[in-house]
Tab-separated table of C-alpha atoms and ligand atoms in Angstrom:
chain	number	residue	atom	x	y	z
A	1	MET	CA	-3.950	-20.554	-14.134
A	2	MET	CA	-5.048	-18.605	-11.117
A	3	MET	CA	-3.089	-20.385	-8.115
A	4	ARG	CA	-4.841	-20.126	-4.698
A	5	ALA	CA	-3.732	-22.203	-2.075
A	6	PRO	CA	-6.437	-23.335	0.862
A	7	LEU	CA	-7.191	-20.743	3.543
A	8	LEU	CA	-3.527	-19.363	5.345
A	9	SER	CA	-3.173	-19.936	8.689
A	10	LEU	CA	-1.784	-17.309	10.676
A	11	ALA	CA	0.984	-19.092	12.596
A	12	VAL	CA	2.123	-19.893	9.129
A	13	LEU	CA	2.025	-16.411	7.902
A	14	LEU	CA	3.660	-15.111	11.262
A	15	VAL	CA	6.560	-16.911	10.453
A	16	GLY	CA	9.950	-15.193	8.883
A	17	CYS	CA	12.063	-16.900	6.259
A	18	GLY	CA	15.392	-15.474	7.936
A	19	GLN	CA	16.830	-17.276	4.617
A	20	GLY	CA	18.744	-13.736	4.436
A	21	ALA	CA	20.088	-12.933	0.253
A	22	ASP	CA	18.533	-16.361	-0.564
A	23	ALA	CA	15.181	-15.219	-0.090
A	24	GLY	CA	14.111	-15.018	-3.608
A	25	ARG	CA	14.346	-18.436	-3.666
A	26	VAL	CA	11.901	-19.259	-0.475
A	27	PRO	CA	8.786	-21.429	-1.902
A	28	ARG	CA	6.438	-18.993	-3.132
A	29	HIS	CA	3.696	-17.872	-0.760
A	30	ASP	CA	0.763	-16.711	-2.892
A	31	GLY	CA	-0.134	-13.380	-0.067
A	32	ALA	CA	-3.902	-14.343	0.360
A	33	PHE	CA	-4.922	-13.829	3.148
A	34	ASP	CA	-7.739	-15.683	5.194
A	35	LEU	CA	-11.008	-12.872	6.134
A	36	GLY	CA	-13.156	-15.826	8.100
A	37	ARG	CA	-10.556	-16.442	10.057
A	38	LEU	CA	-9.526	-13.284	11.777
A	39	ALA	CA	-12.262	-11.569	14.613
A	40	GLN	CA	-13.780	-9.008	14.088
A	41	PRO	CA	-13.556	-6.153	16.711
A	42	ASP	CA	-16.423	-3.595	17.507
A	43	GLY	CA	-16.449	-0.227	16.353
A	44	GLN	CA	-13.888	-0.435	13.412
A	45	SER	CA	-16.550	-0.497	10.767
A	46	GLY	CA	-19.365	0.105	9.144
A	47	PRO	CA	-20.703	3.762	8.679
A	48	ALA	CA	-18.725	6.811	9.950
A	49	ALA	CA	-20.803	8.970	12.180
A	50	GLY	CA	-20.941	12.090	11.001
A	51	ALA	CA	-20.305	11.511	7.395
A	52	PRO	CA	-23.410	9.529	5.585
A	53	ASP	CA	-22.957	12.067	2.515
A	54	GLY	CA	-19.103	12.009	1.516
A	55	GLY	CA	-18.004	13.584	4.415
A	56	PRO	CA	-17.716	17.157	4.320
A	57	ASP	CA	-16.719	19.498	2.011
A	58	ARG	CA	-13.349	18.640	-0.044
A	59	ASP	CA	-13.054	21.615	-2.260
A	60	SER	CA	-11.818	24.118	0.406
A	61	THR	CA	-7.717	24.809	0.264
A	62	ILE	CA	-6.847	22.099	2.273
A	63	ASP	CA	-3.922	23.219	5.721
A	64	ARG	CA	-1.848	20.083	6.002
A	65	GLY	CA	0.148	21.475	8.888
A	66	SER	CA	-1.560	20.447	11.533
A	67	SER	CA	-1.233	22.790	14.559
A	68	PRO	CA	0.073	21.697	17.725
A	69	ASP	CA	-3.653	21.352	19.374
A	70	GLN	CA	-4.768	19.903	16.717
A	71	ALA	CA	-1.932	17.173	17.116
A	72	ALA	CA	-2.782	16.786	20.274
A	73	GLU	CA	-6.563	16.720	19.862
A	74	ILE	CA	-6.338	13.951	17.471
A	75	GLY	CA	-4.274	12.230	19.365
A	76	ALA	CA	-6.325	11.856	22.398
A	77	SER	CA	-8.465	9.506	21.116
A	78	PRO	CA	-8.925	6.760	24.261
A	79	ASP	CA	-11.880	5.695	23.388
A	80	LEU	CA	-11.150	4.833	20.177
A	81	ALA	CA	-7.356	3.186	21.576
A	82	ALA	CA	-9.323	0.810	23.793
A	83	ASP	CA	-11.107	-0.234	21.601
A	84	MET	CA	-8.171	-0.893	19.033
A	85	PRO	CA	-7.161	-4.147	17.774
A	86	ILE	CA	-3.847	-3.582	18.089
A	87	GLY	CA	-1.823	-0.990	20.287
A	88	PRO	CA	1.620	-0.342	19.298
A	89	ASP	CA	3.267	-2.549	21.810
A	90	LEU	CA	1.116	-5.389	20.615
A	91	ALA	CA	2.178	-4.930	16.868
A	92	ALA	CA	5.327	-5.111	18.094
A	93	ASP	CA	5.506	-8.016	19.629
A	94	THR	CA	2.861	-9.885	17.580
A	95	GLY	CA	1.504	-8.828	14.817
A	96	ALA	CA	-1.497	-11.101	14.455
A	97	ALA	CA	-4.374	-8.842	16.067
A	98	VAL	CA	-5.035	-6.797	12.575
A	99	ASP	CA	-8.281	-7.051	11.929
A	100	LEU	CA	-9.142	-8.114	8.425
A	101	ALA	CA	-12.378	-9.615	8.403
A	102	THR	CA	-14.933	-7.974	6.142
A	103	ASP	CA	-18.039	-9.880	7.631
A	104	ALA	CA	-20.663	-8.803	4.542
A	105	VAL	CA	-17.888	-9.921	2.181
A	106	ALA	CA	-17.264	-13.370	4.209
A	107	ARG	CA	-21.296	-13.606	4.180
A	108	GLY	CA	-21.711	-12.669	0.444
A	109	ASP	CA	-24.408	-9.547	1.399
A	110	LEU	CA	-24.582	-6.684	-1.169
A	111	ALA	CA	-25.646	-3.491	0.045
A	112	GLY	CA	-28.967	-2.066	0.302
A	113	GLY	CA	-30.118	-5.910	1.124
A	114	ASP	CA	-29.852	-7.073	-2.196
A	115	ALA	CA	-29.749	-10.713	-2.533
A	116	ALA	CA	-28.445	-11.845	-5.530
A	117	SER	CA	-24.854	-12.837	-4.295
A	118	GLY	CA	-24.536	-16.511	-3.080
A	119	GLY	CA	-21.840	-16.502	-0.435
A	120	ALA	CA	-18.078	-15.868	-0.015
A	121	ASP	CA	-15.636	-18.651	-2.217
A	122	ASP	CA	-19.263	-19.747	-4.421
A	123	GLY	CA	-17.723	-19.320	-7.836
A	124	GLY	CA	-20.480	-17.576	-8.946
A	125	CYS	CA	-20.107	-14.416	-7.278
A	126	THR	CA	-19.496	-11.198	-9.854
A	127	LEU	CA	-19.511	-8.690	-7.356
A	128	ALA	CA	-17.655	-6.291	-9.365
A	129	ASP	CA	-20.095	-6.190	-12.111
A	130	ASN	CA	-22.474	-5.130	-9.768
A	131	ILE	CA	-20.542	-2.027	-8.540
A	132	PRO	CA	-23.188	0.427	-7.358
A	133	VAL	CA	-20.545	3.575	-8.348
A	134	ASP	CA	-22.829	6.239	-8.231
A	135	ARG	CA	-23.030	5.471	-4.086
A	136	LEU	CA	-19.657	6.857	-4.197
A	137	PRO	CA	-19.193	9.749	-2.289
A	138	VAL	CA	-17.790	12.377	-4.751
A	139	THR	CA	-14.047	13.337	-4.729
A	140	ASP	CA	-11.666	15.115	-6.650
A	141	PHE	CA	-7.755	15.976	-6.631
A	142	HIS	CA	-7.335	19.738	-6.866
A	143	ALA	CA	-6.580	20.409	-3.200
A	144	TYR	CA	-4.128	18.387	-0.594
A	145	HIS	CA	-6.695	16.653	1.644
A	146	ASN	CA	-5.885	16.402	6.069
A	147	GLN	CA	-5.822	13.837	8.056
A	148	LEU	CA	-9.603	14.187	8.486
A	149	GLN	CA	-10.686	14.574	5.067
A	150	ILE	CA	-8.503	11.639	4.383
A	151	GLU	CA	-10.494	9.375	6.778
A	152	ASP	CA	-14.001	10.515	6.301
A	153	TYR	CA	-13.633	10.451	2.823
A	154	LEU	CA	-12.141	6.223	3.379
A	155	GLN	CA	-15.006	6.044	6.160
A	156	ALA	CA	-17.899	7.358	3.415
A	157	VAL	CA	-16.394	4.758	0.683
A	158	ALA	CA	-17.252	1.646	2.884
A	159	SER	CA	-20.261	3.148	4.013
A	160	ALA	CA	-21.270	3.758	0.469
A	161	LEU	CA	-19.843	0.448	-0.539
A	162	PRO	CA	-20.777	-1.936	2.975
A	163	SER	CA	-20.241	-5.319	0.397
A	164	MET	CA	-17.151	-4.787	-0.508
A	165	ALA	CA	-15.454	-1.800	1.176
A	166	GLN	CA	-14.177	-2.041	5.166
A	167	TYR	CA	-12.724	0.815	7.079
A	168	LYS	CA	-10.426	0.122	9.409
A	169	VAL	CA	-7.673	1.670	11.819
A	170	LEU	CA	-4.483	0.148	11.798
A	171	GLY	CA	-2.781	2.008	15.343
A	172	GLN	CA	-1.810	5.426	15.810
A	173	SER	CA	1.283	6.983	15.581
A	174	ALA	CA	3.916	8.363	17.385
A	175	GLN	CA	1.964	11.147	18.791
A	176	GLY	CA	-1.281	9.158	18.135
A	177	ARG	CA	-3.247	9.832	14.900
A	178	ASP	CA	-4.937	7.102	13.428
A	179	LEU	CA	-3.452	4.873	10.726
A	180	PRO	CA	-6.680	4.680	8.779
A	181	TYR	CA	-6.934	2.423	5.686
A	182	LEU	CA	-10.288	0.533	3.309
A	183	ILE	CA	-10.044	-2.643	2.514
A	184	ILE	CA	-11.956	-3.293	-1.230
A	185	ASN	CA	-12.838	-6.731	-1.993
A	186	ALA	CA	-14.741	-7.491	-4.733
A	187	THR	CA	-13.942	-11.042	-5.036
A	188	CYS	CA	-16.438	-12.424	-3.493
A	189	GLN	CA	-13.752	-14.252	-2.045
A	190	ALA	CA	-13.100	-15.199	1.334
A	191	SER	CA	-9.383	-15.711	1.135
A	192	PRO	CA	-8.384	-13.481	-2.069
A	193	LEU	CA	-4.667	-12.417	-3.156
A	194	ALA	CA	-3.811	-9.357	-2.179
A	195	VAL	CA	-2.346	-6.103	-2.996
A	196	PHE	CA	-1.240	-3.576	-0.861
A	197	THR	CA	-0.925	0.124	-1.645
A	198	ASN	CA	0.893	2.477	0.958
A	199	GLY	CA	1.366	6.235	0.756
A	200	THR	CA	3.700	8.769	2.841
A	201	HIS	CA	6.016	6.939	4.821
A	202	HIS	CA	7.853	9.888	4.120
A	203	GLY	CA	5.630	12.748	6.036
A	204	ASP	CA	6.508	15.812	3.015
A	205	GLU	CA	5.613	13.716	0.178
A	206	PRO	CA	2.200	14.724	0.283
A	207	SER	CA	1.469	13.283	-3.535
A	208	SER	CA	1.909	9.841	-2.188
A	209	THR	CA	-0.444	10.424	-0.162
A	210	GLU	CA	-2.888	11.360	-2.973
A	211	ALA	CA	-1.852	9.044	-5.134
A	212	VAL	CA	-2.914	5.842	-2.921
A	213	LEU	CA	-6.182	8.270	-1.520
A	214	ALA	CA	-7.208	8.090	-5.376
A	215	ILE	CA	-7.058	4.194	-5.415
A	216	PRO	CA	-10.609	3.348	-4.290
A	217	ASP	CA	-12.651	5.471	-6.515
A	218	TYR	CA	-10.188	5.292	-9.618
A	219	LEU	CA	-10.484	1.293	-9.329
A	220	LEU	CA	-14.598	1.309	-8.426
A	221	ARG	CA	-15.541	3.288	-11.078
A	222	LYS	CA	-13.509	2.444	-14.098
A	223	SER	CA	-14.809	-1.305	-13.283
A	224	THR	CA	-17.827	0.131	-15.072
A	225	SER	CA	-16.021	0.617	-18.348
A	226	ASP	CA	-12.575	-1.045	-18.152
A	227	ALA	CA	-12.898	-4.895	-18.579
A	228	SER	CA	-9.489	-5.413	-17.447
A	229	VAL	CA	-9.340	-3.419	-13.902
A	230	ARG	CA	-13.199	-5.080	-13.138
A	231	SER	CA	-11.202	-8.081	-13.354
A	232	LEU	CA	-8.384	-7.081	-11.020
A	233	LEU	CA	-11.382	-6.264	-8.699
A	234	GLU	CA	-12.686	-9.527	-8.972
A	235	THR	CA	-9.307	-11.692	-8.453
A	236	TYR	CA	-7.182	-9.222	-5.468
A	237	ALA	CA	-8.531	-7.700	-2.750
A	238	PHE	CA	-7.003	-3.980	-2.148
A	239	PHE	CA	-5.312	-2.424	1.001
A	240	VAL	CA	-4.995	1.324	0.826
A	241	LEU	CA	-2.964	2.859	3.271
A	242	PRO	CA	-2.815	6.631	2.365
A	243	LEU	CA	-0.766	7.821	5.524
A	244	VAL	CA	1.842	5.613	6.789
A	245	ASN	CA	3.675	8.735	8.725
A	246	PRO	CA	0.734	10.819	9.655
A	247	ASP	CA	2.806	13.173	12.006
A	248	GLY	CA	5.336	13.568	9.737
A	249	PHE	CA	2.427	14.418	7.394
A	250	ALA	CA	1.189	17.422	9.406
A	251	LEU	CA	4.128	18.639	10.551
A	252	ASN	CA	5.762	18.417	6.868
A	253	THR	CA	8.946	16.258	7.694
A	254	ARG	CA	10.083	13.521	6.047
A	255	GLU	CA	10.437	11.556	9.318
A	256	ASN	CA	7.945	11.051	12.114
A	257	ALA	CA	7.643	12.795	15.592
A	258	ASP	CA	10.342	10.796	16.994
A	259	GLY	CA	13.008	12.076	14.011
A	260	LEU	CA	12.996	8.593	12.598
A	261	ASP	CA	12.940	7.822	8.617
A	262	ILE	CA	10.490	4.673	8.974
A	263	ASN	CA	11.382	3.778	5.406
A	264	ARG	CA	14.880	2.934	6.887
A	265	ASP	CA	13.333	1.390	9.802
A	266	TYR	CA	12.280	-2.347	8.887
A	267	SER	CA	14.053	-5.040	8.655
A	268	TYR	CA	15.863	-6.872	5.477
A	269	PRO	CA	18.541	-10.219	4.417
A	270	LEU	CA	21.766	-8.333	6.595
A	271	ARG	CA	19.745	-6.336	9.816
A	272	SER	CA	17.452	-8.803	11.922
A	273	ASP	CA	13.922	-7.324	13.602
A	274	ALA	CA	15.440	-7.134	17.119
A	275	ASP	CA	17.392	-4.344	15.507
A	276	SER	CA	14.787	-2.603	13.324
A	277	PHE	CA	11.059	-1.561	13.938
A	278	LYS	CA	11.909	1.902	16.031
A	279	THR	CA	9.548	3.323	14.668
A	280	VAL	CA	5.827	2.290	16.065
A	281	GLU	CA	4.766	3.175	12.632
A	282	ALA	CA	6.941	0.792	11.122
A	283	ARG	CA	5.822	-1.932	13.301
A	284	LEU	CA	2.809	-1.205	12.710
A	285	VAL	CA	3.139	-1.745	9.236
A	286	LYS	CA	4.906	-5.021	9.692
A	287	SER	CA	2.083	-6.461	11.631
A	288	LEU	CA	-0.431	-5.963	8.970
A	289	GLN	CA	2.507	-7.084	6.224
A	290	GLU	CA	3.070	-10.295	7.970
A	291	SER	CA	-0.847	-10.859	9.120
A	292	VAL	CA	-1.836	-10.156	5.504
A	293	GLY	CA	1.418	-11.949	3.349
A	294	PHE	CA	0.408	-9.373	0.157
A	295	HIS	CA	0.827	-10.948	-3.276
A	296	ALA	CA	1.657	-7.330	-3.996
A	297	ALA	CA	2.210	-4.381	-2.740
A	298	ILE	CA	2.935	-0.547	-3.897
A	299	ALA	CA	5.254	1.967	-1.635
A	300	TYR	CA	4.387	5.529	-3.064
A	301	HIS	CA	6.942	8.222	-2.460
A	302	SER	CA	7.262	11.850	-3.993
A	303	GLY	CA	10.584	13.746	-5.396
A	304	ALA	CA	10.988	11.916	-9.080
A	305	GLN	CA	9.146	9.976	-11.424
A	306	GLU	CA	10.278	5.966	-11.039
A	307	VAL	CA	9.525	2.355	-10.568
A	308	LEU	CA	11.501	1.208	-8.238
A	309	TRP	CA	12.336	-2.770	-6.917
A	310	PRO	CA	14.286	-4.680	-4.972
A	311	TRP	CA	16.501	-4.902	-3.693
A	312	CYS	CA	17.300	-1.910	-1.970
A	313	TYR	CA	20.188	-2.313	-0.265
A	314	THR	CA	22.165	-4.384	-2.896
A	315	GLY	CA	23.034	-4.201	-6.090
A	316	ASP	CA	22.294	-8.151	-6.769
A	317	ALA	CA	19.314	-9.006	-8.717
A	318	THR	CA	16.169	-10.485	-6.801
A	319	ALA	CA	14.997	-14.671	-8.262
A	320	ASP	CA	12.518	-12.232	-9.495
A	321	ALA	CA	14.096	-9.907	-11.271
A	322	GLY	CA	13.235	-10.664	-14.429
A	323	PHE	CA	9.575	-9.701	-13.298
A	324	PHE	CA	10.469	-7.042	-11.962
A	325	THR	CA	11.864	-5.730	-15.319
A	326	ALA	CA	8.813	-6.216	-17.299
A	327	ALA	CA	6.707	-4.889	-14.955
A	328	GLY	CA	8.545	-2.362	-13.879
A	329	GLN	CA	8.784	-1.020	-18.202
A	330	LYS	CA	4.697	-1.761	-18.429
A	331	THR	CA	4.224	0.474	-15.180
A	332	ALA	CA	6.883	3.155	-16.432
A	333	GLN	CA	5.364	3.508	-19.782
A	334	ALA	CA	1.624	3.473	-18.029
A	335	MET	CA	2.757	6.452	-16.198
A	336	ASP	CA	4.791	7.915	-19.197
A	337	PHE	CA	7.919	7.995	-17.265
A	338	VAL	CA	11.577	6.534	-18.835
A	339	ILE	CA	13.304	5.383	-15.077
A	340	PHE	CA	12.483	1.620	-14.152
A	341	GLN	CA	15.468	0.449	-12.512
A	342	GLN	CA	16.286	-2.108	-9.245
A	343	SER	CA	16.118	0.081	-6.185
A	344	TYR	CA	19.809	-0.170	-5.306
A	345	ASP	CA	20.581	1.083	-8.605
A	346	ASP	CA	18.321	4.918	-7.782
A	347	TYR	CA	20.658	4.632	-4.646
A	348	PRO	CA	21.531	1.950	-1.878
A	349	THR	CA	19.467	2.156	1.057
A	350	GLN	CA	19.050	0.359	3.743
A	351	GLY	CA	15.453	-0.750	5.987
A	352	GLU	CA	13.029	0.302	3.239
A	353	TYR	CA	9.348	-1.576	2.946
A	354	ILE	CA	9.840	-2.978	-0.449
A	355	ASP	CA	12.604	-4.974	0.804
A	356	PHE	CA	10.898	-5.978	3.834
A	357	ALA	CA	7.877	-7.010	2.124
A	358	TYR	CA	9.816	-9.009	-1.014
A	359	TRP	CA	11.584	-10.274	2.072
A	360	ARG	CA	9.333	-11.530	4.330
A	361	SER	CA	6.643	-12.475	2.463
A	362	HIS	CA	7.790	-12.593	-1.028
A	363	THR	CA	5.827	-9.765	-2.100
A	364	LEU	CA	6.087	-8.327	-5.640
A	365	ALA	CA	6.490	-5.029	-4.423
A	366	ALA	CA	7.614	-1.932	-5.970
A	367	THR	CA	8.454	1.924	-4.763
A	368	PHE	CA	6.388	4.874	-7.312
A	369	GLU	CA	7.895	7.613	-7.193
A	370	VAL	CA	5.025	10.220	-8.676
A	371	SER	CA	6.216	13.078	-9.004
A	372	THR	CA	9.292	14.985	-9.130
A	373	ALA	CA	8.429	17.799	-6.692
A	374	LYS	CA	7.859	15.884	-3.478
A	375	ALA	CA	4.420	18.699	-3.164
A	376	PRO	CA	3.290	19.176	-6.660
A	377	SER	CA	0.541	22.424	-7.548
A	378	ALA	CA	-2.044	21.705	-6.964
A	379	ALA	CA	-3.609	22.527	-10.353
A	380	SER	CA	-0.851	19.633	-11.136
A	381	LEU	CA	-2.555	17.047	-9.024
A	382	ALA	CA	-5.376	15.771	-10.348
A	383	GLY	CA	-2.705	14.715	-13.349
A	384	VAL	CA	-0.272	12.881	-11.309
A	385	VAL	CA	-2.641	11.124	-9.001
A	386	ASP	CA	-4.267	9.721	-12.534
A	387	SER	CA	-1.058	8.795	-13.432
A	388	ALA	CA	-0.617	7.074	-10.434
A	389	CYS	CA	-3.232	5.365	-10.170
A	390	GLN	CA	-2.844	4.055	-13.480
A	391	GLY	CA	0.139	2.918	-12.806
A	392	MET	CA	-0.957	0.852	-10.061
A	393	VAL	CA	-2.958	-0.664	-12.716
A	394	ALA	CA	-0.080	-1.346	-15.184
A	395	TRP	CA	1.342	-2.858	-11.904
A	396	VAL	CA	-1.211	-5.057	-10.896
A	397	GLN	CA	-1.965	-6.256	-14.199
A	398	ALA	CA	1.705	-7.732	-14.375
A	399	VAL	CA	1.361	-9.000	-11.369
A	400	SER	CA	-1.534	-10.997	-12.798
A	401	ASP	CA	-0.335	-11.528	-16.464
A	402	HIS	CA	2.937	-13.253	-13.965
A	403	ASP	CA	0.236	-15.963	-12.063
A	404	ARG	CA	-1.369	-16.479	-15.332
A	405	GLY	CA	2.200	-17.084	-17.206
A	406	SER	CA	1.601	-14.862	-19.836
A	407	LEU	CA	3.650	-12.250	-18.748
A	408	HIS	CA	7.279	-12.124	-21.116
A	409	ALA	CA	10.374	-11.490	-18.675
A	410	LEU	CA	13.246	-9.324	-19.585
A	411	PRO	CA	16.453	-9.428	-18.872
A	412	VAL	CA	17.506	-8.730	-15.823
A	413	MET	CA	20.576	-6.225	-16.625
A	414	ALA	CA	18.301	-4.059	-19.523
A	415	THR	CA	18.239	-1.349	-17.599
A	416	ALA	CA	20.091	-1.265	-14.580
A	417	ARG	CA	22.647	1.223	-13.008
A	418	ARG	CA	22.157	4.487	-15.138
A	419	ARG	CA	22.249	6.732	-12.295
A	420	PHE	CA	24.833	5.329	-9.801
A	421	PRO	CA	27.496	2.778	-10.199
A	422	LEU	CA	28.927	0.679	-7.876
A	423	THR	CA	32.030	2.805	-8.327
A	424	ALA	CA	30.003	6.050	-7.335
A	425	PRO	CA	27.927	4.731	-4.491
A	426	PHE	CA	25.105	7.689	-3.277
A	427	ASP	CA	26.364	9.225	-0.103
A	428	GLY	CA	23.318	9.205	2.154
A	429	THR	CA	22.330	12.942	1.489
A	430	ASN	CA	22.788	14.365	-1.662
A	431	ARG	CA	19.079	12.764	-2.569
A	432	LEU	CA	16.171	11.323	-0.466
A	433	GLU	CA	13.401	10.438	-2.314
B	501	LIG	ZN1	9.923	8.682	0.098
């Protein structure tokens, strides 16, 4: 049976647990967020200007390396900045102003003025049964997309399905580029459980970007033919953030524009918030994480083919290691990968997103390393993306099964420590994914 708590107050969501390594025993937070409580700012949703038909032609080969001129141009968005629900400074301190409201969803409106929906939380609403996929913009993954194409595409999805998809901007990077994201909520719930998918913590791992960008199309189209995918869409809201590190993406660098590794910048049980979050990008993700309190999450990377889970900073197992092992196995099978393990057993790291999310919000978070090459050939990209989407569905399905009590946990040590035994710890330099 699905457990769904009443609407959570933002104040509760913002309380850090601070129990250190005991975080796994913190009473479960269900990851629901409240669409109705949070204000809708002006100008951050609705149809994208200039992209009514799905944005620009995406068939052309993409120049991923934005020029300095382009960077300056993208950064110079004073109007947008003025309207942003949060700026970098605010995000660092409050994390409270992230706008999650999807007015149309909260009202239960359907696209095109249909009146079939009875409204949010009415128990009889089946939006995911009625997704007009023929309205979706056409996209493909035979070439890499650049930032502007990513923004256009996400905006076009929101424009096509305004009742269940909303385009947002989380904030701006160090160089002023937007961090665009999409909320897909086909649950007809005002406070559904939420799943967070993010890519491009590392700017030189563009297949992770594409893997996340593919999620809306995959989920929405698959829902028409796959009852299990439809059920997931009826149960969870999906937050899709392809570009955590848009500056590194434009510059083709692992780090952000200040030379900092965003995925080593989160707090974890041995490092405080005050000693973390040096990057504006990690602060933005933190604000979203704490505002929503995601039930599950996947952080996409590339440079290997693996499914990894917390902890990264210690070889100690989490309280959910049985779940993680079973979910990791099912996900690896779906992706045709052979390696699924606690992230520490890949190599030890400090300050990764998944440790922060699990520690702070009890998010059932995983890292997917989606391709051996960080930037596989364009010809192989579609296959990588499809595999990554199948893995996403497998992970969320495992979460759903876990919620329903039907996931059979696996012994924790079944796959552990196959690469870097404690006697030969990763030296921090010879392999970074
Ligand atoms: Zn990475």
